[in-house]
Coordinates of C-alpha atoms and ligand atoms in Angstrom, one line a residue:
X1 CA 19.1 -21.0 12.1
X2 CA 17.3 -17.7 11.6
X3 CA 18.9 -14.7 13.2
X4 CA 17.3 -11.4 13.8
X5 CA 19.0 -8.1 13.6
X6 CA 20.3 -6.6 16.8
X7 CA 19.4 -3.2 18.1
X8 CA 22.7 -1.2 18.2
X9 CA 22.9 2.5 18.9
X10 CA 25.2 4.5 16.8
X11 CA 24.9 8.3 16.2
X12 CA 22.7 9.0 13.2
X13 CA 24.0 10.8 10.1
X14 CA 21.4 10.7 7.3
X15 CA 22.5 9.1 4.1
X16 CA 26.0 8.4 5.3
X17 CA 28.1 6.1 3.3
X18 CA 30.4 4.3 5.7
X19 CA 33.1 1.7 5.8
X20 CA 32.9 -1.8 7.1
X21 CA 35.1 -1.8 10.2
X22 CA 32.4 -1.3 12.9
X23 CA 30.5 -3.1 15.6
X24 CA 27.2 -2.7 13.7
X25 CA 26.0 -6.0 12.3
X26 CA 26.5 -6.4 8.6
X27 CA 24.2 -7.9 6.0
X28 CA 25.7 -10.8 4.1
X29 CA 25.5 -11.6 0.5
X30 CA 24.0 -15.0 -0.4
X31 CA 26.2 -16.6 -3.0
X32 CA 26.1 -20.2 -4.1
X33 CA 24.3 -21.3 -1.0
X34 CA 26.6 -19.4 1.5
X35 CA 26.0 -16.3 3.5
X36 CA 29.2 -14.4 2.9
X37 CA 30.6 -11.2 4.1
X38 CA 31.2 -8.7 1.3
X39 CA 34.7 -7.5 0.6
X40 CA 33.3 -4.1 -0.5
X41 CA 34.8 -0.9 0.8
X42 CA 31.4 0.8 0.4
X43 CA 28.6 0.3 2.9
X44 CA 25.3 1.9 3.6
X45 CA 23.7 2.4 7.0
X46 CA 20.3 1.0 7.7
X47 CA 18.2 2.9 10.3
X48 CA 15.3 2.0 12.4
X49 CA 12.7 4.5 11.1
X50 CA 11.2 4.9 14.6
X51 CA 14.4 6.1 16.2
X52 CA 16.8 6.7 13.4
X53 CA 19.5 4.7 15.1
X54 CA 21.8 2.7 12.9
X55 CA 20.9 -0.9 13.2
X56 CA 22.8 -2.6 10.5
X57 CA 25.0 -2.0 7.4
X58 CA 24.5 -3.3 3.9
X59 CA 27.3 -3.5 1.4
X60 CA 27.4 -2.3 -2.2
X61 CA 28.5 -5.6 -3.7
X62 CA 31.7 -5.5 -5.7
X63 CA 31.8 -6.4 -9.4
X64 CA 33.6 -9.7 -8.6
X65 CA 30.9 -10.6 -6.1
X66 CA 28.1 -9.8 -8.5
X67 CA 29.8 -11.9 -11.2
X68 CA 30.2 -14.8 -8.7
X69 CA 26.5 -14.5 -7.9
X70 CA 25.3 -14.6 -11.6
X71 CA 27.8 -17.4 -12.4
X72 CA 26.4 -19.4 -9.5
X73 CA 22.9 -18.9 -11.0
X74 CA 24.1 -19.9 -14.4
X75 CA 25.8 -23.1 -13.2
X76 CA 22.8 -24.1 -11.1
X77 CA 20.4 -23.6 -14.0
X78 CA 21.2 -26.7 -15.9
X79 CA 20.5 -29.2 -13.1
X80 CA 17.6 -27.1 -11.5
X81 CA 15.7 -26.8 -14.8
X82 CA 16.1 -30.6 -15.3
X83 CA 15.0 -31.3 -11.7
X84 CA 11.6 -33.0 -11.8
X85 CA 8.7 -30.6 -11.5
X86 CA 7.4 -32.6 -8.6
X87 CA 10.7 -32.1 -6.7
X88 CA 10.5 -28.4 -7.3
X89 CA 6.9 -28.4 -6.1
X90 CA 7.9 -30.3 -2.9
X91 CA 10.5 -27.7 -2.1
X92 CA 8.0 -24.9 -2.4
X93 CA 5.4 -26.9 -0.3
X94 CA 8.0 -27.1 2.4
X95 CA 8.9 -23.4 1.9
X96 CA 5.3 -22.2 2.4
X97 CA 5.2 -24.1 5.7
X98 CA 8.5 -22.6 6.9
X99 CA 7.2 -19.1 6.1
X100 CA 4.0 -19.7 7.9
X101 CA 5.9 -21.1 10.9
X102 CA 8.1 -18.0 11.0
X103 CA 5.7 -15.3 10.1
X104 CA 6.1 -13.4 13.4
X105 CA 9.9 -13.4 13.1
X106 CA 9.7 -12.1 9.6
X107 CA 7.3 -9.4 10.6
X108 CA 9.6 -8.3 13.4
X109 CA 12.5 -7.9 11.0
X110 CA 10.2 -5.9 8.7
X111 CA 9.0 -3.6 11.4
X112 CA 12.5 -2.9 12.6
X113 CA 13.9 -1.8 9.2
X114 CA 10.8 -0.6 7.4
X115 CA 8.7 0.9 10.3
X116 CA 5.2 -0.5 9.6
X117 CA 3.2 -1.9 12.5
X118 CA 3.7 -5.5 13.4
X119 CA 0.2 -6.5 12.3
X120 CA 0.7 -4.8 9.0
X121 CA 4.1 -6.5 8.6
X122 CA 2.4 -9.9 9.1
X123 CA 0.0 -8.9 6.3
X124 CA 3.0 -8.1 4.1
X125 CA 4.4 -11.6 4.7
X126 CA 1.0 -13.2 4.4
X127 CA 0.3 -11.7 0.9
X128 CA 3.7 -13.0 -0.2
X129 CA 3.0 -16.4 1.3
X130 CA -0.1 -16.6 -0.8
X131 CA 2.0 -16.3 -3.9
X132 CA 4.3 -19.1 -2.7
X133 CA 1.2 -21.3 -2.0
X134 CA 0.1 -20.6 -5.6
X135 CA 3.5 -21.5 -6.9
X136 CA 2.9 -25.0 -5.5
X137 CA 0.3 -25.5 -8.2
X138 CA 3.0 -25.5 -10.8
X139 CA 2.1 -28.9 -12.0
X140 CA -1.1 -27.4 -13.4
X141 CA 0.2 -23.9 -14.1
X142 CA 3.0 -25.1 -16.4
X143 CA 0.9 -27.4 -18.6
X144 CA 1.5 -27.0 -22.3
X145 CA -0.9 -27.6 -25.1
X146 CA -1.5 -30.6 -27.4
X147 CA -3.3 -31.1 -30.7
X148 CA -3.3 -34.7 -31.9
X149 CA -3.6 -35.9 -35.5
X150 CA -2.9 -32.6 -37.3
X151 CA -2.3 -34.9 -40.3
X152 CA -1.8 -38.6 -40.6
X153 CA 0.4 -40.0 -37.8
X154 CA 1.4 -36.5 -36.7
X155 CA 0.8 -34.6 -33.4
X156 CA 1.7 -31.2 -32.2
X157 CA 2.4 -30.2 -28.7
X158 CA 4.0 -27.4 -26.8
X159 CA 6.1 -27.2 -23.6
X160 CA 6.5 -24.3 -21.3
X161 CA 10.2 -24.1 -20.4
X162 CA 12.2 -21.9 -18.1
X163 CA 14.3 -19.0 -19.5
X164 CA 17.5 -19.3 -17.6
X165 CA 18.7 -16.8 -15.0
X166 CA 16.1 -14.2 -14.0
X167 CA 16.6 -11.2 -11.7
X168 CA 14.5 -9.1 -9.4
X169 CA 14.9 -5.5 -8.0
X170 CA 12.6 -4.7 -5.2
X171 CA 11.4 -1.6 -3.3
X172 CA 11.5 -0.8 0.4
X173 CA 7.8 -0.8 1.1
X174 CA 7.0 -4.5 1.1
X175 CA 10.2 -6.3 2.2
X176 CA 8.5 -9.7 2.1
X177 CA 5.6 -9.6 -0.4
X178 CA 7.4 -8.2 -3.4
X179 CA 10.5 -10.5 -3.3
X180 CA 7.9 -13.3 -2.9
X181 CA 6.1 -12.1 -6.0
X182 CA 9.3 -12.8 -7.9
X183 CA 11.7 -15.6 -7.1
X184 CA 9.2 -18.4 -6.1
X185 CA 7.2 -18.0 -9.3
X186 CA 10.4 -17.9 -11.3
X187 CA 12.2 -20.7 -9.6
X188 CA 9.3 -23.1 -9.5
X189 CA 9.2 -22.8 -13.3
X190 CA 12.8 -24.0 -13.4
X191 CA 14.7 -20.7 -13.6
X192 CA 17.5 -19.7 -11.2
X193 CA 17.2 -16.3 -9.6
X194 CA 19.4 -13.3 -8.7
X195 CA 17.7 -10.9 -6.2
X196 CA 18.7 -7.4 -5.4
X197 CA 16.5 -6.4 -2.5
X198 CA 16.0 -2.8 -1.5
X199 CA 19.1 -1.6 0.2
X200 CA 16.9 0.0 2.9
X201 CA 15.3 -3.2 4.1
X202 CA 17.5 -6.2 3.2
X203 CA 17.1 -8.4 6.2
X204 CA 13.7 -9.9 5.4
X205 CA 15.0 -11.1 2.0
X206 CA 18.0 -12.7 3.8
X207 CA 15.7 -14.6 6.2
X208 CA 13.5 -15.7 3.2
X209 CA 16.7 -17.0 1.5
X210 CA 17.7 -18.9 4.6
X211 CA 14.2 -20.5 4.8
X212 CA 14.3 -21.4 1.1
X213 CA 17.7 -23.1 1.7
X214 CA 16.2 -24.9 4.7
X215 CA 13.3 -26.0 2.4
X216 CA 15.8 -27.8 0.2
X217 CA 16.5 -25.4 -2.7
X218 CA 19.9 -26.4 -4.1
X219 CA 22.9 -24.1 -3.9
X220 CA 23.0 -21.4 -6.6
X221 CA 19.3 -21.5 -7.4
X222 CA 18.8 -18.2 -5.5
X223 CA 21.6 -15.7 -5.1
X224 CA 21.3 -12.3 -3.4
X225 CA 23.4 -9.2 -4.0
X226 CA 23.1 -5.8 -2.4
X227 CA 23.7 -2.3 -3.7
X228 CA 22.2 0.6 -5.6
X229 CA 22.9 1.8 -9.1
X230 CA 25.9 -0.3 -9.9
X231 CA 24.0 -3.5 -8.9
X232 CA 21.0 -2.4 -11.0
X233 CA 23.2 -1.6 -14.0
X234 CA 24.9 -5.0 -13.6
X235 CA 21.6 -6.7 -13.7
X236 CA 20.4 -4.7 -16.8
X237 CA 23.6 -5.5 -18.7
X238 CA 24.8 -9.0 -17.8
X239 CA 24.1 -11.2 -20.8
X240 CA 23.3 -14.3 -18.8
X241 CA 20.2 -12.6 -17.2
X242 CA 17.2 -13.2 -19.4
X243 CA 14.4 -11.5 -17.6
X244 CA 14.1 -8.7 -15.0
X245 CA 11.2 -8.0 -12.6
X246 CA 11.2 -4.5 -11.1
X247 CA 8.9 -2.9 -8.6
X248 CA 9.5 0.6 -7.3
X249 CA 9.4 4.2 -8.5
X250 CA 9.0 5.5 -12.0
X251 CA 12.4 7.1 -12.0
X252 CA 14.1 3.7 -11.5
X253 CA 11.5 1.6 -13.3
X254 CA 11.5 3.4 -16.6
X255 CA 15.3 3.5 -16.6
X256 CA 15.5 -0.3 -15.9
X257 CA 12.8 -1.1 -18.5
X258 CA 14.7 0.9 -21.2
X259 CA 18.1 -0.4 -20.3
X260 CA 17.1 -4.0 -19.8
X261 CA 14.9 -4.1 -23.0
X262 CA 17.7 -2.6 -25.0
X263 CA 19.8 -5.5 -24.0
X264 CA 17.2 -7.9 -25.2
X265 CA 15.8 -9.0 -21.9
X266 CA 12.2 -9.4 -20.9
X267 CA 11.3 -6.7 -18.4
X268 CA 8.2 -6.2 -16.3
X269 CA 8.2 -2.9 -14.4
X270 CA 5.6 -2.1 -11.7
X271 CA 5.8 1.6 -10.7
X272 CA 4.2 4.5 -9.0
X273 CA 0.6 5.3 -8.3
X274 CA -2.0 7.8 -7.3
X275 CA -5.0 5.8 -6.4
X276 CA -8.4 7.4 -6.3
X277 CA -11.3 6.3 -4.2
X278 CA -14.6 7.5 -5.7
X279 CA -17.3 8.0 -3.1
X280 CA -20.9 8.0 -4.4
X281 CA -23.6 9.6 -2.2
X282 CA -25.5 6.3 -2.1
X283 CA -22.5 4.5 -0.5
X284 CA -22.8 2.8 2.9
X285 CA -21.3 5.8 4.8
X286 CA -20.0 4.0 7.9
X287 CA -18.3 1.4 5.8
X288 CA -16.9 3.8 3.3
X289 CA -15.4 6.3 5.8
X290 CA -13.7 3.5 7.6
X291 CA -12.3 1.9 4.4
X292 CA -11.0 5.3 3.2
X293 CA -9.3 6.1 6.5
X294 CA -7.7 2.6 6.7
X295 CA -6.5 2.6 3.1
X296 CA -5.2 6.2 3.1
X297 CA -3.3 6.0 6.4
X298 CA -2.4 2.3 6.8
X299 CA 1.3 1.6 6.4
X300 CA 1.7 5.4 6.8
X301 CA 0.5 5.7 3.2
X302 CA 3.6 3.9 2.0
X303 CA 1.7 1.3 -0.2
X304 CA 1.6 1.5 -3.9
X305 CA -2.1 0.7 -3.5
X306 CA -2.7 3.3 -0.7
X307 CA -6.0 5.1 -1.5
X308 CA -4.3 8.5 -1.4
X309 CA -6.9 10.5 -3.3
X310 CA -10.7 10.7 -2.5
X311 CA -13.2 12.1 -5.0
X312 CA -16.4 12.9 -3.2
X313 CA -19.3 12.9 -5.6
X314 CA -22.4 15.1 -5.1
X315 CA -23.8 15.0 -1.6
X316 CA -20.9 12.8 -0.3
X317 CA -19.0 16.1 0.0
X318 CA -20.8 16.6 3.3
X319 CA -19.0 13.6 4.8
X320 CA -15.7 15.3 5.1
X321 CA -16.0 16.4 8.8
X322 CA -16.7 12.8 9.8
X323 CA -13.8 11.5 7.7
X324 CA -11.5 13.9 9.6
X325 CA -12.9 12.8 13.0
X326 CA -12.1 9.2 12.2
X327 CA -8.6 9.9 10.9
X328 CA -7.8 11.9 14.1
X329 CA -8.5 8.7 16.2
X330 CA -5.6 6.8 14.6
X331 CA -2.7 6.2 16.9
X332 CA 0.7 7.2 15.6
X333 CA 3.5 5.2 17.2
X334 CA 6.5 3.0 16.6
X335 CA 5.4 -0.1 14.7
X336 CA 6.3 -2.5 17.5
X337 CA 4.2 -0.7 20.1
X338 CA 0.8 -2.1 21.1
X339 CA -2.1 -0.3 19.5
X340 CA 0.0 1.5 16.8
X341 CA -2.0 2.3 13.7
X342 CA 0.4 4.5 11.8
X343 CA 4.2 3.9 12.0
X344 CA 7.0 6.2 10.8
X345 CA 8.1 7.0 7.3
X346 CA 11.2 5.2 5.9
X347 CA 13.6 8.1 6.3
X348 CA 14.0 11.7 7.4
X349 CA 14.2 12.6 3.7
X350 CA 10.9 10.9 3.0
X351 CA 9.4 12.9 5.9
X352 CA 10.8 16.1 4.6
X353 CA 9.4 15.4 1.2
X354 CA 5.9 14.5 2.5
X355 CA 5.8 17.7 4.7
X356 CA 6.8 19.9 1.8
X357 CA 4.2 18.4 -0.4
X358 CA 1.6 19.1 2.3
X359 CA 2.9 22.7 2.4
X360 CA 2.7 23.0 -1.4
X361 CA -1.0 22.2 -1.1
X362 CA -1.5 25.0 1.4
X363 CA 0.5 27.4 -0.7
X364 CA -1.5 26.5 -3.8
X365 CA -4.8 27.3 -2.1
X366 CA -6.0 23.9 -0.8
X367 CA -7.5 23.6 2.7
X368 CA -5.6 21.7 5.4
X369 CA -8.3 20.0 7.4
X370 CA -6.0 17.8 9.4
X371 CA -2.2 18.5 9.8
X372 CA 0.0 15.6 10.9
X373 CA 3.3 17.4 10.4
X374 CA 3.9 18.3 14.1
X375 CA 3.0 15.0 15.6
X376 CA 5.2 14.0 18.6
X377 CA 5.6 10.4 19.6
X378 CA 6.6 9.9 23.2
X379 CA 9.8 7.9 23.5
X380 CA 10.4 8.2 19.7
X381 CA 11.1 11.9 19.3
X382 CA 13.7 11.2 16.6
X383 CA 11.5 9.0 14.4
X384 CA 10.2 9.9 11.0
X385 CA 6.6 10.3 12.0
X386 CA 3.9 12.2 10.2
X387 CA 0.4 11.9 11.5
X388 CA -2.7 11.4 9.3
X389 CA -3.2 14.5 7.1
X390 CA -6.3 15.5 5.1
X391 CA -6.2 18.2 2.4
X392 CA -9.5 19.3 0.8
X393 CA -10.4 21.6 -2.1
X394 CA -7.5 20.1 -4.1
X395 CA -7.5 20.6 -7.8
X396 CA -5.8 18.5 -10.5
X397 CA -3.0 21.1 -11.2
X398 CA -1.8 21.2 -7.6
X399 CA 1.5 19.5 -6.8
X400 CA 0.0 17.5 -3.9
X401 CA -2.3 15.9 -6.6
X402 CA 0.2 15.5 -9.5
X403 CA 3.0 13.9 -7.3
X404 CA 2.8 10.5 -5.6
X405 CA 3.1 11.6 -1.9
X406 CA 3.8 8.2 -0.4
X407 CA 2.9 9.3 3.1
X408 CA -0.2 9.4 5.4
X409 CA -1.8 12.1 3.4
X410 CA -5.3 12.0 1.9
X411 CA -6.0 14.6 -0.8
X412 CA -9.7 15.3 -1.4
X413 CA -11.3 16.4 -4.7
X414 CA -14.9 16.9 -5.5
X415 CA -17.0 16.0 -8.6
X416 CA -20.6 16.6 -9.5
X417 CA -21.2 13.3 -11.3
X418 CA -19.8 9.9 -11.8
X419 CA -18.7 10.8 -15.4
X420 CA -16.7 13.8 -13.9
X421 CA -15.0 11.5 -11.5
X422 CA -14.1 8.9 -14.2
X423 CA -12.6 11.6 -16.4
X424 CA -10.5 12.9 -13.4
X425 CA -9.2 9.5 -12.7
X426 CA -8.4 8.8 -16.4
X427 CA -6.6 12.1 -16.8
X428 CA -4.2 11.2 -14.0
X429 CA -1.0 9.8 -15.5
X430 CA -1.0 6.7 -13.1
X431 CA -3.2 3.7 -13.5
X432 CA -2.4 1.4 -10.6
X433 CA -5.4 1.0 -8.4
X434 CA -8.8 2.6 -7.7
X435 CA -12.0 1.9 -5.7
X436 CA -15.6 3.0 -6.0
X437 CA -17.9 3.0 -3.0
X438 CA -21.6 2.7 -3.9
X439 CA -24.6 0.6 -3.2
X440 CA -25.7 0.8 -6.9
X441 CA -24.6 -2.1 -9.1
X442 CA -25.1 -0.2 -12.3
X443 CA -22.9 2.6 -11.0
X444 CA -20.2 0.2 -10.0
X445 CA -20.4 -1.6 -13.3
X446 CA -20.1 1.6 -15.3
X447 CA -17.1 2.7 -13.3
X448 CA -15.3 -0.5 -13.6
X449 CA -15.8 -0.5 -17.4
X450 CA -14.9 3.2 -17.9
X451 CA -11.9 3.6 -15.7
X452 CA -8.4 2.9 -17.2
X453 CA -6.8 1.5 -14.1
X454 CA -5.2 -1.9 -13.5
X455 CA -6.8 -2.9 -10.2
X456 CA -10.4 -1.8 -9.4
X457 CA -12.2 -2.3 -6.1
X458 CA -15.9 -2.2 -5.7
X459 CA -16.5 -1.4 -2.0
X460 CA -13.0 -2.8 -1.6
X461 CA -10.4 -0.1 -0.9
X462 CA -7.1 -2.1 -1.6
X463 CA -7.9 -4.5 -4.4
X464 CA -4.6 -6.3 -4.6
X465 CA -5.5 -9.4 -6.6
X466 CA -5.0 -12.9 -5.2
X467 CA -2.2 -14.8 -6.9
X468 CA -4.4 -16.9 -9.3
X469 CA -5.0 -13.5 -10.9
X470 CA -2.3 -11.1 -11.9
X471 CA -1.2 -7.8 -10.3
X472 CA -1.6 -5.4 -13.2
X473 CA -1.4 -1.6 -13.7
X474 CA -2.0 0.6 -16.7
X475 CA -0.5 3.8 -18.2
X476 CA 2.3 5.3 -16.0
X477 CA 2.1 2.6 -13.4
X478 CA 3.4 -0.3 -15.6
X479 CA 5.8 -1.0 -18.4
X480 CA 6.0 -4.4 -20.1
X481 CA 3.4 -6.8 -21.4
X482 CA 3.3 -9.6 -19.0
X483 CA 2.3 -8.9 -15.4
X484 CA 3.3 -10.2 -12.0
X485 CA 2.1 -13.6 -10.8
X486 CA -1.1 -15.4 -12.0
X487 CA -1.1 -16.8 -15.5
X488 CA 0.8 -13.8 -16.7
X489 CA 3.6 -14.5 -14.2
X490 CA 4.0 -18.0 -15.6
X491 CA 4.1 -16.6 -19.1
X492 CA 6.7 -14.0 -18.1
X493 CA 9.0 -16.7 -16.6
X494 CA 8.7 -19.3 -19.3
X495 CA 9.1 -19.6 -23.1
X496 CA 7.3 -22.0 -25.3
X497 CA 8.8 -24.8 -27.4
X498 CA 6.5 -26.4 -30.0
X499 CA 7.1 -29.9 -31.2
X500 CA 5.6 -31.4 -34.3
X501 CA 6.1 -35.1 -34.3
X502 CA 5.3 -37.9 -36.8
X503 CA 5.4 -41.5 -35.9
X504 CA 4.5 -43.6 -38.9
X505 CA 3.9 -47.2 -39.0
X506 CA 6.7 -49.1 -40.7
X507 CA 4.7 -49.7 -43.9
X508 CA 3.8 -46.0 -44.3
X509 CA 7.4 -44.8 -44.5
X510 CA 8.1 -42.2 -47.3
X511 CA 9.7 -43.7 -50.3
X512 CA 10.7 -40.4 -52.0
X513 CA 11.8 -36.9 -50.8
X514 CA 8.9 -34.4 -50.2
X515 CA 10.2 -31.1 -51.7
X516 CA 7.0 -29.0 -51.5
X517 CA 6.1 -27.0 -48.3
X518 CA 4.4 -29.4 -45.9
X519 CA 0.7 -28.6 -45.6
Ligands
LIG601 P1 12.9 3.0 -5.7 O1 12.6 3.1 -7.1 O2 13.6 4.2 -5.0 O3 13.7 1.7 -5.3 C1 13.3 0.5 -5.9 C2 14.6 -0.3 -6.3 O4 15.3 0.4 -7.4 C3 15.6 -0.4 -5.2 O5 16.1 -1.7 -5.1 C4 16.7 0.6 -5.5 O6 18.0 0.2 -5.1 C5 16.6 0.8 -7.0 N1 16.8 2.2 -7.4 C6 16.4 3.3 -6.8 N2 16.7 4.4 -7.5 C7 17.2 3.9 -8.7 C8 17.7 4.6 -9.8 N3 17.7 5.9 -10.0 N4 18.2 3.8 -10.8 C9 18.3 2.5 -10.7 N5 17.8 1.8 -9.6 C10 17.3 2.5 -8.6 O7 11.5 2.8 -4.9 P2 11.1 2.7 -3.4 O8 11.2 4.1 -2.9 O9 11.9 1.7 -2.7 O10 9.6 2.2 -3.4 C11 8.5 3.1 -3.5 C12 7.9 3.2 -4.9 O11 7.6 1.9 -5.3 C13 6.7 4.0 -5.0 O12 6.7 4.8 -6.1 C14 5.6 2.9 -5.1 O13 4.4 3.3 -5.7 C15 6.3 1.9 -5.9 N6 5.7 0.6 -5.7 C16 4.9 0.1 -6.8 C17 4.3 -1.1 -6.6 C18 3.5 -1.7 -7.8 O14 3.3 -2.9 -7.8 N7 3.1 -0.9 -8.7 C19 4.4 -1.9 -5.5 C20 5.2 -1.3 -4.4 C21 5.8 -0.1 -4.6

């Protein structure tokens, strides 16, 4: 029952808002267990980033449709939250198997809309799948606490209970993983869920919804709406929605955090990044250079954990030419082509932005060691390709350092000592991820303790935590106080009810009222 998007060729007009009467396939809404065509008069084009052909259209859901979706979530909440935890667990056990069985199909849908290579798209699904597998441990994760005999015949215990309707707003760069960070954890706790996927890559979320339905999730437990600002504002304002998970840029994330919190909702907001890889001169050179190149240019640098900034410490400065040689060897191609290492950027606007940030580095006095701006990909001349780019002699004031580039661009800074490197990293406004490359345990330990960043890798370039831990982030990269997945994820999606209960034997029943504060 899973359908993949069709390749349809329609002339490309960037950013065009169009109307629904057309032969291009449309993305449905998922409301109360049905995939329904939107009645909206406003639609957005979705392009294949390797060709810029229009492949699909996505609606901006109408107010009535959004209301229908949230009402469906509200109605489903009562029975879903009362459904036995073992039943919920069984649904997610079936779900993880369905995702595994369809990983290639999901990856194809991701590559078509997002552009990343098929192998990388499978990784995107796989990292989300791990969260679903973790959600299947809910029978342990949701355990409350008990303390027996706090006084005579009296016990105290707490339950973890769902909140109600929760909502998620996701970015374009991980069409599978990030939605899967959200609704499975929330739903397995007994919440119902309203998802607004990125309007640029909605198909993977629709396939995931279909699989969840096939796994047995009742109608209304997951609803999906599409759109941009109006849909986001609707989620921030609707009183039935109790919690919002957001992943994306700072511009949107700070706004959603403020607006959602002002309306009394829990909000967790994972945002932008500028991740530094600190290279010590004692590091294993071969390993480190390969790790840096893979983590800077993989997914065309469009990962929030991309290692987009290298700090070469001391003698490690001399490794630059070899770094450039390795980066040159990466093959830039459409994501579905065999051997592709670096796919296209999401849009012509993204390409333009990345190219102008590269130019800003040149204009501000940095040195362009490898320039990917004029890359030509045979057969895909209209795609949004930028080849691996390395800029050295970068200083902290330059725009190519202060901005998140989100493209296949590695900016290189230098430091004399580990302390200098730490202070550079901690002065940067973002605190998403970082890595240190060294063979010295004491150096690694000092770095991990001193650095104010959420995810730290030691000889691991992209330290995205497994789901039994939480994906964190500090300073400008995160707002909220409970992180995604892991123990914190369960806390975010549940509230605690504490029960103090006394069961006295018949002969111990109180004979007079107790008017003083119970102690
Ligand atoms: P984005 O902020 O443009 O879009 C994310 C979502 O917010 C989309 O659903 C979009 O419709 C909505 N949105 C966009 N602009 C908005 C606005 N002004 N007001 C309200 N809603 C808005 O992000 P993106 O370009 O899709 O994703 C890339 C960004 O996401 C990068 O900054 C990247 O670092 C970040 N990211 C962070 C993490 C993390 O865990 N920290 C993970 C992945 C991506």
